[in-house]
Amino acid sequence: MANSKFEYVRHFELSNTTHLLPNTYIIIRIDGRSFHRFSTLHSFTKPNDPRALSLMNAAAVAVFHDLGGEVVSIAYGVSDEFSFVLRKECNLFDRREAKLVSTVVSIFTAYYVSLWPTYFPSDPLKRPLPTFDGRAVCYPTIQNVRDYLSWRQADCHINNLYNTTFWALIQQGGMTAQEAEKELMGTLSKDKNEILWSRFGVNYNNEEEMFRKGSVVYRNYGAVPESSVDDKAEEKEDGPGQISSATEASSQPAVSPAEAQKGKSRSQQKREAKKLAKAEVVIEHVDIIKDTFWDKRPWILHWTLGRQNEYAGTEQ
Amino acid sequence: MANSKFEYVRHFELSNTTHLLPNTYIIIRIDGRSFHRFSTLHSFTKPNDPRALSLMNAAAVAVFHDLGGEVVSIAYGVSDEFSFVLRKECNLFDRREAKLVSTVVSIFTAYYVSLWPTYFPSDPLKRPLPTFDGRAVCYPTIQNVRDYLSWRQADCHINNLYNTTFWALIQQGGMTAQEAEKELMGTLSKDKNEILWSRFGVNYNNEEEMFRKGSVVYRNYGAVPESSVDDKAEEKEDGPGQISSATEASSQPAVSPAEAQKGKSRSQQKREAKKLAKAEVVIEHVDIIKDTFWDKRPWILHWTLGRQNEYAGTEQ
Amino acid sequence: MANSKFEYVRHFELSNTTHLLPNTYIIIRIDGRSFHRFSTLHSFTKPNDPRALSLMNAAAVAVFHDLGGEVVSIAYGVSDEFSFVLRKECNLFDRREAKLVSTVVSIFTAYYVSLWPTYFPSDPLKRPLPTFDGRAVCYPTIQNVRDYLSWRQADCHINNLYNTTFWALIQQGGMTAQEAEKELMGTLSKDKNEILWSRFGVNYNNEEEMFRKGSVVYRNYGAVPESSVDDKAEEKEDGPGQISSATEASSQPAVSPAEAQKGKSRSQQKREAKKLAKAEVVIEHVDIIKDTFWDKRPWILHWTLGRQNEYAGTEQ
Amino acid sequence: MANSKFEYVRHFELSNTTHLLPNTYIIIRIDGRSFHRFSTLHSFTKPNDPRALSLMNAAAVAVFHDLGGEVVSIAYGVSDEFSFVLRKECNLFDRREAKLVSTVVSIFTAYYVSLWPTYFPSDPLKRPLPTFDGRAVCYPTIQNVRDYLSWRQADCHINNLYNTTFWALIQQGGMTAQEAEKELMGTLSKDKNEILWSRFGVNYNNEEEMFRKGSVVYRNYGAVPESSVDDKAEEKEDGPGQISSATEASSQPAVSPAEAQKGKSRSQQKREAKKLAKAEVVIEHVDIIKDTFWDKRPWILHWTLGRQNEYAGTEQ
């Protein structure tokens, strides 16, 4: 074949084919490229533009749908970034890193561009078009995944409190950006809360949940009885400017979600997997640092979805 | 800081941060995901849809523009794939693989979706939207890069000759897909040429260049005298179904392009780089297997663009 | 400095510095290079040479001592290979793969060569000297690690039963190697047991434990009451040619070792870690597929050694 | 098979199997572990112990012999480190990084330990035994390889001049280590030369070549006429404390070594490869920063050894 003398170049591919470690959670985080410039180009509302955030969320939901029911367990978005947590038994593309990352980025980009007119009907997209980069990182345990998500949500809180105060100083306080920056230098969370309240009558805790908590996207299996968990309590604990600790006691059931899952038969797991794959993808703006969210939704990180995890080993 | 107890998760990133080997050419190849289904969904003309190919080319040109003048040297596209050759001195994102691949894929996707109505004005995009995956591979020498591109163009030829004959058997010969497949089993290039000519009066060599050669995208510096190269000769040699050999003699100048480049002063190189960065990005459908194309355009692979290649070492 | 113009070459190192994923067990397996030839050169006894195996074990013990008490949890050796399981909180060399693998291989080689005269006093080492290669692989869970070790021990059994029968046919049965190979083709475990017993009066189950089970090396903390576990029962279950199943019920304590460990205070863990680091390294030839071995020695895989695992996240 | 349920663990290996980029030079550098302590344990002569350096060189020669004639082109050693340059067409172990690094380290260690009594006949090895770690890095061009080696040799010079002066201040000048360190703080090369000459009557340039230049190990093909190169001139240029520039003019032949090599027939290359594989491995203490060394020995980096480089592509 005429082509054969060139085909040796395929050998070079071997040296750049990373397979992500099996039996670990893959988190793919995407970030908007030069979104500071992009948000100016399209006059995004500061500090937060609900249209832009909703568009991010819609693109994230599209990733769930495009990849199918067994790939993404949960996603968390804030500002121009979104993190997608893939199930640890995910074997899509044989876990090849470049394929996984580029596919998620491409789906997200395609829907962001395509859905733009829905969220910005009177503002056609200008060039350079919005684009995203991405990367994948593996996390071996549920605790690591939860700490990753807690890190992002704590970051959301810290940045949003800063930005809310910064823009209040400018928009309502008449400061320049330099003056506002100087004013906030060295302040703590309580100082910023105080500035907002005393100068502008703003109770930070009444700001929109989407701005303060970011966006949590997942399939709402909805089969877990909610009676034992007190949502109100969750809300009350979360005072202004306070990131609640992950170590505080939560009312653990006598049997852990993982253990409950283990006791299930394969066919029971398969039924659940099917139901879960069809479950509605929902967007919520809630605390995911504390245990409450997770205890109520054990399918997100604990369920193995019926399909055997071929890398998990023999069940004991 | 409240966030600090979670930040340890950043350490996990270290284990998945591939930096591509410096002083090598990076080739990023993107491929349409499930484009067989997508082309059916939008009723692409078979075997080739000029609108779809032109849209691919337009998206590739956008990658050149978005990344700026010093990143991509040349790109080659065929069907639903495109390969981007990055300069070997490219240091974008510190050569981090995931960032490079995801960025190229994201730009390509954004423009493909955004430009769709220009090429398919009466056919709005349907879901699932068109998306692409990508990967990066390093090649250490110009010869490796040329062999890579020759491999893709030879593949283009082989596939297009097959597809052209296959669809002629169906569209003009009235065969089913199964019958056409069986008819072509085991045939050589000359057999397919013969089928096209004797049964359908088609001279494969008269098919559109874009279908037979694919699309070559590069910045047209246009400063190299063309007098010594005979384009006509190039065309004539390229008989039907024949992939011309890369080993045949080409009229080499006494001084190689690389040597000519080496003799240049730094400031001369800088002037050239500036001019090149502004040069028009062109799309051509020409042979890139033989030397002629490259001898005429030494800036594509030989020039180092004024900016010192910090990884090339001391010049001898 | 005269050297500065060359130092750019250090940038190339970045592209080949793999950091192994934190919070996973690293298993480094080393293999003798061309040990078939080497065993012939030094006339090793077939099918097993106790001197050669004891030398392997001594070199493995040296790896424990050289790397210190907190690095290796357990090692398993068979024939000319040895697998070292590193603690999942191990951060030696920042978990750089090449450093970890090359260090373990170098220590093992140094002691193998140096201790040779102790085990082969009348047979000086000939050239080429014995050498080893190695590799590292990460495993995220205890189950994965146990399955890895079970895989190696099951392999040991399969190979040793084959080799024992093969060499009996040659040494006692007078066959050539080709004849013995042909005789064994397609035979099952019970067939080989039958050949050994009926033709040579050999009860495979009475063969040396070191040959049948391989060698297990670990620090014998010795603080766990052994009363609840029946060693004799363990031995009895292990009939000839039978690899016992990992799924059979074992008498689980009401509190799992991991849970017991979790309840400990940091200072208690530190005391234990110190004691463990000083504990004697022992070599045993026992079943590590069943749960019994592990239930009796929870410190091997379950204990986190007082020193906080900085990658494990907040404890729940 | 009883083993099959555990074999899934092999899938984890895929994620840690790095193949080094083809058609690049692989440099494996090994370093003594804790050799400061080891050199004290065995009372090495300061600043340089000729026995220890000769033992390093002997171990390096063993690596050449053990790996065979077509793997290592050249090695460079200084102090307790040695760098091995593998041919760019090397395909040993499919260029798997861990196998390559661990094998070189293991051979080096085995011979270092085994040859110890030859170089230290009255000083038996003490524990902990001497061991080495290693790593591999790829370099795409001859220039990169030469710059790497120049970096190491320039480092050798800088360190040795420092150490020579430091130990003269202590051994002959009666200073403590702290006093000597303070005395040398901020000094330039010429200052150290001056201290050596004016206080101790030492002309640094008369120090042993092995100490000042390190050790260069390669196969001495010896087929290149030496008449055109002036060894004496090379020595003369190299004044005290002066690292000669790599940019100074060297008498280039009209045809470059690479071009001369290219013109050779395959059978001629094969003859040369055979002869080279059998050529004596020599140890020299010479300048490898300037061109002279390389111009005289084109087979080291320029020859492709008859065996086709399957990754080099079609020859033009």
mmCIF file of N, CA and C in Angstrom, chain D residues 245-291:
data_model
loop_
_atom_site.group_PDB
_atom_site.id
_atom_site.type_symbol
_atom_site.label_atom_id
_atom_site.label_comp_id
_atom_site.label_asym_id
_atom_site.label_seq_id
_atom_site.Cartn_x
_atom_site.Cartn_y
_atom_site.Cartn_z
ATOM 1 N N SER D 245 34.676 28.277 25.024
ATOM 2 C CA SER D 245 33.374 28.568 24.433
ATOM 3 C C SER D 245 33.018 27.568 23.353
ATOM 4 N N ALA D 246 31.743 27.252 23.301
ATOM 5 C CA ALA D 246 31.285 26.312 22.281
ATOM 6 C C ALA D 246 31.109 27.000 20.945
ATOM 7 N N THR D 247 31.219 28.286 20.932
ATOM 8 C CA THR D 247 30.916 28.998 19.693
ATOM 9 C C THR D 247 32.163 29.286 18.858
ATOM 10 N N GLU D 248 33.337 29.055 19.430
ATOM 11 C CA GLU D 248 34.529 29.407 18.666
ATOM 12 C C GLU D 248 34.645 28.536 17.414
ATOM 13 N N ALA D 249 35.251 29.114 16.420
ATOM 14 C CA ALA D 249 35.356 28.442 15.131
ATOM 15 C C ALA D 249 36.127 27.136 15.257
ATOM 16 N N SER D 250 35.641 26.099 14.645
ATOM 17 C CA SER D 250 36.419 24.874 14.534
ATOM 18 C C SER D 250 36.522 24.551 13.058
ATOM 19 N N SER D 251 37.597 23.918 12.700
ATOM 20 C CA SER D 251 37.807 23.667 11.270
ATOM 21 C C SER D 251 36.811 22.633 10.771
ATOM 22 N N GLN D 252 35.703 23.109 10.268
ATOM 23 C CA GLN D 252 34.657 22.228 9.754
ATOM 24 C C GLN D 252 35.098 21.625 8.428
ATOM 25 N N PRO D 253 34.907 20.339 8.258
ATOM 26 C CA PRO D 253 35.157 19.782 6.928
ATOM 27 C C PRO D 253 34.070 20.275 5.974
ATOM 28 N N ALA D 254 34.375 20.242 4.673
ATOM 29 C CA ALA D 254 33.421 20.747 3.678
ATOM 30 C C ALA D 254 32.126 19.941 3.692
ATOM 31 N N VAL D 255 32.246 18.668 3.986
ATOM 32 C CA VAL D 255 31.051 17.832 4.090
ATOM 33 C C VAL D 255 30.834 17.493 5.563
ATOM 34 N N SER D 256 29.654 17.735 6.047
ATOM 35 C CA SER D 256 29.391 17.467 7.460
ATOM 36 C C SER D 256 29.374 15.965 7.708
ATOM 37 N N PRO D 257 29.662 15.539 8.940
ATOM 38 C CA PRO D 257 29.648 14.112 9.248
ATOM 39 C C PRO D 257 28.308 13.472 8.916
ATOM 40 N N ALA D 258 27.239 14.195 9.192
ATOM 41 C CA ALA D 258 25.916 13.636 8.930
ATOM 42 C C ALA D 258 25.718 13.411 7.443
ATOM 43 N N GLU D 259 26.186 14.389 6.658
ATOM 44 C CA GLU D 259 26.040 14.231 5.218
ATOM 45 C C GLU D 259 26.897 13.084 4.696
ATOM 46 N N ALA D 260 28.101 12.973 5.243
ATOM 47 C CA ALA D 260 28.966 11.870 4.831
ATOM 48 C C ALA D 260 28.283 10.542 5.144
ATOM 49 N N GLN D 261 27.658 10.480 6.305
ATOM 50 C CA GLN D 261 26.980 9.262 6.724
ATOM 51 C C GLN D 261 25.811 8.952 5.797
ATOM 52 N N LYS D 262 25.091 9.982 5.409
ATOM 53 C CA LYS D 262 23.911 9.796 4.573
ATOM 54 C C LYS D 262 24.251 9.147 3.240
ATOM 55 N N GLY D 263 25.426 9.510 2.700
ATOM 56 C CA GLY D 263 25.804 8.996 1.394
ATOM 57 C C GLY D 263 26.124 7.508 1.401
ATOM 58 N N LYS D 264 26.247 6.929 2.577
ATOM 59 C CA LYS D 264 26.673 5.532 2.671
ATOM 60 C C LYS D 264 25.546 4.562 2.330
ATOM 61 N N SER D 265 25.950 3.441 1.732
ATOM 62 C CA SER D 265 24.970 2.400 1.440
ATOM 63 C C SER D 265 24.583 1.694 2.737
ATOM 64 N N ARG D 266 23.425 1.006 2.690
ATOM 65 C CA ARG D 266 22.978 0.247 3.843
ATOM 66 C C ARG D 266 24.016 -0.801 4.270
ATOM 67 N N SER D 267 24.613 -1.483 3.305
ATOM 68 C CA SER D 267 25.553 -2.553 3.673
ATOM 69 C C SER D 267 26.831 -1.952 4.277
ATOM 70 N N GLN D 268 27.202 -0.813 3.780
ATOM 71 C CA GLN D 268 28.369 -0.126 4.358
ATOM 72 C C GLN D 268 28.061 0.251 5.818
ATOM 73 N N GLN D 269 26.843 0.756 6.036
ATOM 74 C CA GLN D 269 26.447 1.124 7.389
ATOM 75 C C GLN D 269 26.426 -0.093 8.299
ATOM 76 N N LYS D 270 25.973 -1.216 7.763
ATOM 77 C CA LYS D 270 25.921 -2.430 8.584
ATOM 78 C C LYS D 270 27.314 -2.884 8.985
ATOM 79 N N ARG D 271 28.256 -2.840 8.032
ATOM 80 C CA ARG D 271 29.642 -3.209 8.352
ATOM 81 C C ARG D 271 30.171 -2.325 9.470
ATOM 82 N N GLU D 272 29.921 -1.034 9.313
ATOM 83 C CA GLU D 272 30.401 -0.087 10.325
ATOM 84 C C GLU D 272 29.768 -0.364 11.689
ATOM 85 N N ALA D 273 28.474 -0.674 11.665
ATOM 86 C CA ALA D 273 27.766 -0.923 12.931
ATOM 87 C C ALA D 273 28.390 -2.111 13.654
ATOM 88 N N LYS D 274 28.657 -3.175 12.894
ATOM 89 C CA LYS D 274 29.269 -4.365 13.477
ATOM 90 C C LYS D 274 30.609 -4.025 14.086
ATOM 91 N N LYS D 275 31.405 -3.293 13.304
ATOM 92 C CA LYS D 275 32.738 -2.925 13.769
ATOM 93 C C LYS D 275 32.622 -2.054 15.026
ATOM 94 N N LEU D 276 31.670 -1.141 14.998
ATOM 95 C CA LEU D 276 31.504 -0.230 16.137
ATOM 96 C C LEU D 276 31.058 -1.003 17.385
ATOM 97 N N ALA D 277 30.148 -1.956 17.180
ATOM 98 C CA ALA D 277 29.642 -2.727 18.319
ATOM 99 C C ALA D 277 30.779 -3.487 19.000
ATOM 100 N N LYS D 278 31.796 -3.839 18.212
ATOM 101 C CA LYS D 278 32.929 -4.575 18.783
ATOM 102 C C LYS D 278 34.037 -3.660 19.272
ATOM 103 N N ALA D 279 33.950 -2.396 18.934
ATOM 104 C CA ALA D 279 35.045 -1.473 19.251
ATOM 105 C C ALA D 279 35.226 -1.373 20.765
ATOM 106 N N GLU D 280 36.445 -1.160 21.145
ATOM 107 C CA GLU D 280 36.799 -1.053 22.555
ATOM 108 C C GLU D 280 36.094 0.145 23.205
ATOM 109 N N VAL D 281 35.630 -0.047 24.420
ATOM 110 C CA VAL D 281 35.060 1.069 25.167
ATOM 111 C C VAL D 281 36.200 1.776 25.891
ATOM 112 N N VAL D 282 36.330 3.073 25.647
ATOM 113 C CA VAL D 282 37.445 3.825 26.239
ATOM 114 C C VAL D 282 36.940 4.886 27.209
ATOM 115 N N ILE D 283 37.830 5.248 28.120
ATOM 116 C CA ILE D 283 37.530 6.300 29.097
ATOM 117 C C ILE D 283 38.527 7.423 28.878
ATOM 118 N N GLU D 284 38.034 8.621 28.626
ATOM 119 C CA GLU D 284 38.938 9.755 28.429
ATOM 120 C C GLU D 284 38.503 10.917 29.303
ATOM 121 N N HIS D 285 39.447 11.805 29.540
ATOM 122 C CA HIS D 285 39.148 12.972 30.368
ATOM 123 C C HIS D 285 39.461 14.202 29.531
ATOM 124 N N VAL D 286 38.541 14.522 28.658
ATOM 125 C CA VAL D 286 38.796 15.552 27.642
ATOM 126 C C VAL D 286 37.637 16.534 27.554
ATOM 127 N N ASP D 287 37.908 17.640 26.885
ATOM 128 C CA ASP D 287 36.876 18.651 26.662
ATOM 129 C C ASP D 287 35.822 18.128 25.676
ATOM 130 N N ILE D 288 34.562 18.175 26.077
ATOM 131 C CA ILE D 288 33.487 17.805 25.138
ATOM 132 C C ILE D 288 32.551 18.996 24.899
ATOM 133 N N ILE D 289 32.983 20.171 25.333
ATOM 134 C CA ILE D 289 32.188 21.378 25.068
ATOM 135 C C ILE D 289 32.511 21.917 23.666
ATOM 136 N N LYS D 290 33.771 21.953 23.339
ATOM 137 C CA LYS D 290 34.164 22.427 22.008
ATOM 138 C C LYS D 290 33.849 21.391 20.932
ATOM 139 N N ASP D 291 33.919 21.835 19.667
ATOM 140 C CA ASP D 291 33.564 20.933 18.567
ATOM 141 C C ASP D 291 34.605 19.847 18.300
#
